[in-house]
């Protein structure tokens, strides 16, 4: 059979395997759709190219004060991707997302749904630390959004969890407050998106943890449903 490219071939083989499976053939490990989008090595290559672009980026003034750009980290095949706001002091020092106090809480939230940091992907709306941890400006988010969009397009998670107002509003192109955006699934370019409160906000308002737990339970249920 003529094939145009690798993904066509994989598509055809998968259909053949599904046919065998429908005939009762057992022990066939059919690759999940997500894994067929881009082979792992290609994903790795694309992400590392993007990371290099970010490390040289001067598209907005935040590059002037950054020590280390924070690209993001985690499983490049993750089904769940968390997107925060911007690196803070510790993230800028280490070049890793969510490693300060808010990061510890995020790590606990991830564990609470039975996952580890290594099993998800964690990124931010802007890659460089705003001075004195001020809010990122609209034009800085605008300049940086190309990188995040590429990251999401390469990783193609099943679910995105937007952490806090900036992340949720930016990804959903909305002005609604996070209290209105959280708690239900939205669509972000064909990917389910759940918004919830930012862990730094939870540190100041611990009584809101209950709401975040409700949101996390929905994410967990959706992940479990999707893997059946
Ligand atoms: N807050 C964020 O939004 N992102 C980080 O990486 C750390 C703290
Ligand atoms: Fe470039 Fe984004 Fe850093 Fe601005 S915040 S310099 S757009 S990587």
Short mmCIF file of N, CA and C in Angstrom, two decimals, residues 51 54-58 60-71 86-96 99 126-133:
data_model
loop_
_atom_site.label_atom_id
_atom_site.label_comp_id
_atom_site.label_asym_id
_atom_site.label_seq_id
_atom_site.Cartn_x
_atom_site.Cartn_y
_atom_site.Cartn_z
N UNK A 51 13.75 25.36 23.30
CA UNK A 51 14.43 25.77 24.54
C UNK A 51 15.67 26.63 24.22
N UNK A 54 14.50 30.06 23.41
CA UNK A 54 14.15 30.80 24.63
C UNK A 54 15.40 31.28 25.35
N UNK A 55 16.41 30.46 25.39
CA UNK A 55 17.63 30.84 26.14
C UNK A 55 18.32 32.06 25.50
N UNK A 56 18.06 32.29 24.20
CA UNK A 56 18.68 33.45 23.54
C UNK A 56 17.68 34.61 23.39
N UNK A 57 16.45 34.41 23.81
CA UNK A 57 15.38 35.35 23.47
C UNK A 57 15.56 36.73 24.10
N UNK A 58 15.33 37.75 23.28
CA UNK A 58 15.34 39.13 23.77
C UNK A 58 14.10 39.86 23.27
N UNK A 60 11.35 40.59 24.74
CA UNK A 60 10.73 41.57 25.63
C UNK A 60 11.76 41.96 26.70
N UNK A 61 11.53 43.06 27.40
CA UNK A 61 12.57 43.56 28.32
C UNK A 61 12.86 42.64 29.50
N UNK A 62 12.06 41.60 29.70
CA UNK A 62 12.32 40.72 30.84
C UNK A 62 13.68 40.01 30.72
N UNK A 63 14.20 39.95 29.52
CA UNK A 63 15.50 39.28 29.36
C UNK A 63 16.62 40.06 30.07
N UNK A 64 16.38 41.35 30.27
CA UNK A 64 17.43 42.20 30.83
C UNK A 64 17.80 41.81 32.27
N UNK A 65 16.82 41.38 33.02
CA UNK A 65 17.07 41.09 34.44
C UNK A 65 17.11 39.61 34.80
N UNK A 66 16.82 38.77 33.81
CA UNK A 66 16.76 37.34 34.15
C UNK A 66 18.16 36.80 34.42
N UNK A 67 18.22 35.84 35.32
CA UNK A 67 19.48 35.11 35.49
C UNK A 67 19.40 33.87 34.58
N UNK A 68 18.29 33.13 34.73
CA UNK A 68 18.09 31.93 33.90
C UNK A 68 16.67 31.92 33.36
N UNK A 69 16.50 31.77 32.06
CA UNK A 69 15.13 31.59 31.56
C UNK A 69 14.60 30.23 32.05
N UNK A 70 13.32 30.18 32.31
CA UNK A 70 12.73 28.93 32.81
C UNK A 70 11.82 28.38 31.72
N UNK A 71 12.32 27.41 31.00
CA UNK A 71 11.60 26.89 29.85
C UNK A 71 10.40 26.04 30.27
N UNK A 86 4.77 33.04 35.96
CA UNK A 86 6.12 33.49 35.61
C UNK A 86 7.08 32.96 36.67
N UNK A 87 8.35 32.81 36.31
CA UNK A 87 9.32 32.37 37.31
C UNK A 87 9.45 33.40 38.43
N UNK A 88 9.72 32.93 39.62
CA UNK A 88 10.04 33.82 40.75
C UNK A 88 11.54 33.74 41.04
N UNK A 89 11.92 34.15 42.23
CA UNK A 89 13.34 34.22 42.58
C UNK A 89 14.05 32.87 42.44
N UNK A 90 13.48 31.84 43.07
CA UNK A 90 14.15 30.52 43.08
C UNK A 90 14.16 29.89 41.70
N UNK A 91 13.08 30.11 40.96
CA UNK A 91 13.00 29.55 39.60
C UNK A 91 14.06 30.19 38.72
N UNK A 92 14.23 31.50 38.88
CA UNK A 92 15.23 32.23 38.11
C UNK A 92 16.65 31.78 38.48
N UNK A 93 16.85 31.49 39.75
CA UNK A 93 18.16 31.01 40.19
C UNK A 93 18.48 29.63 39.61
N UNK A 94 17.45 28.77 39.62
CA UNK A 94 17.70 27.36 39.25
C UNK A 94 17.34 27.03 37.80
N UNK A 95 16.60 27.91 37.15
CA UNK A 95 16.17 27.63 35.77
C UNK A 95 15.11 26.55 35.69
N UNK A 96 14.40 26.34 36.82
CA UNK A 96 13.35 25.31 36.84
C UNK A 96 12.04 25.92 37.35
N UNK A 99 9.85 25.81 41.95
CA UNK A 99 10.75 25.17 42.93
C UNK A 99 10.75 25.90 44.29
N UNK A 126 5.07 33.25 30.99
CA UNK A 126 6.32 33.91 30.56
C UNK A 126 7.52 33.16 31.12
N UNK A 127 8.59 33.17 30.35
CA UNK A 127 9.74 32.33 30.67
C UNK A 127 10.81 33.04 31.49
N UNK A 128 10.73 34.36 31.61
CA UNK A 128 11.75 35.08 32.37
C UNK A 128 11.11 35.79 33.56
N UNK A 129 11.88 35.89 34.64
CA UNK A 129 11.34 36.43 35.88
C UNK A 129 11.09 37.94 35.80
N UNK A 130 9.86 38.39 36.08
CA UNK A 130 9.63 39.83 36.15
C UNK A 130 10.33 40.39 37.39
N UNK A 131 10.92 41.60 37.28
CA UNK A 131 11.64 42.17 38.42
C UNK A 131 10.77 42.22 39.67
N UNK A 132 11.35 41.88 40.79
CA UNK A 132 10.66 41.87 42.09
C UNK A 132 9.36 41.07 42.07
N UNK A 133 9.30 40.09 41.21
CA UNK A 133 8.11 39.22 41.10
C UNK A 133 6.83 39.99 40.79
#
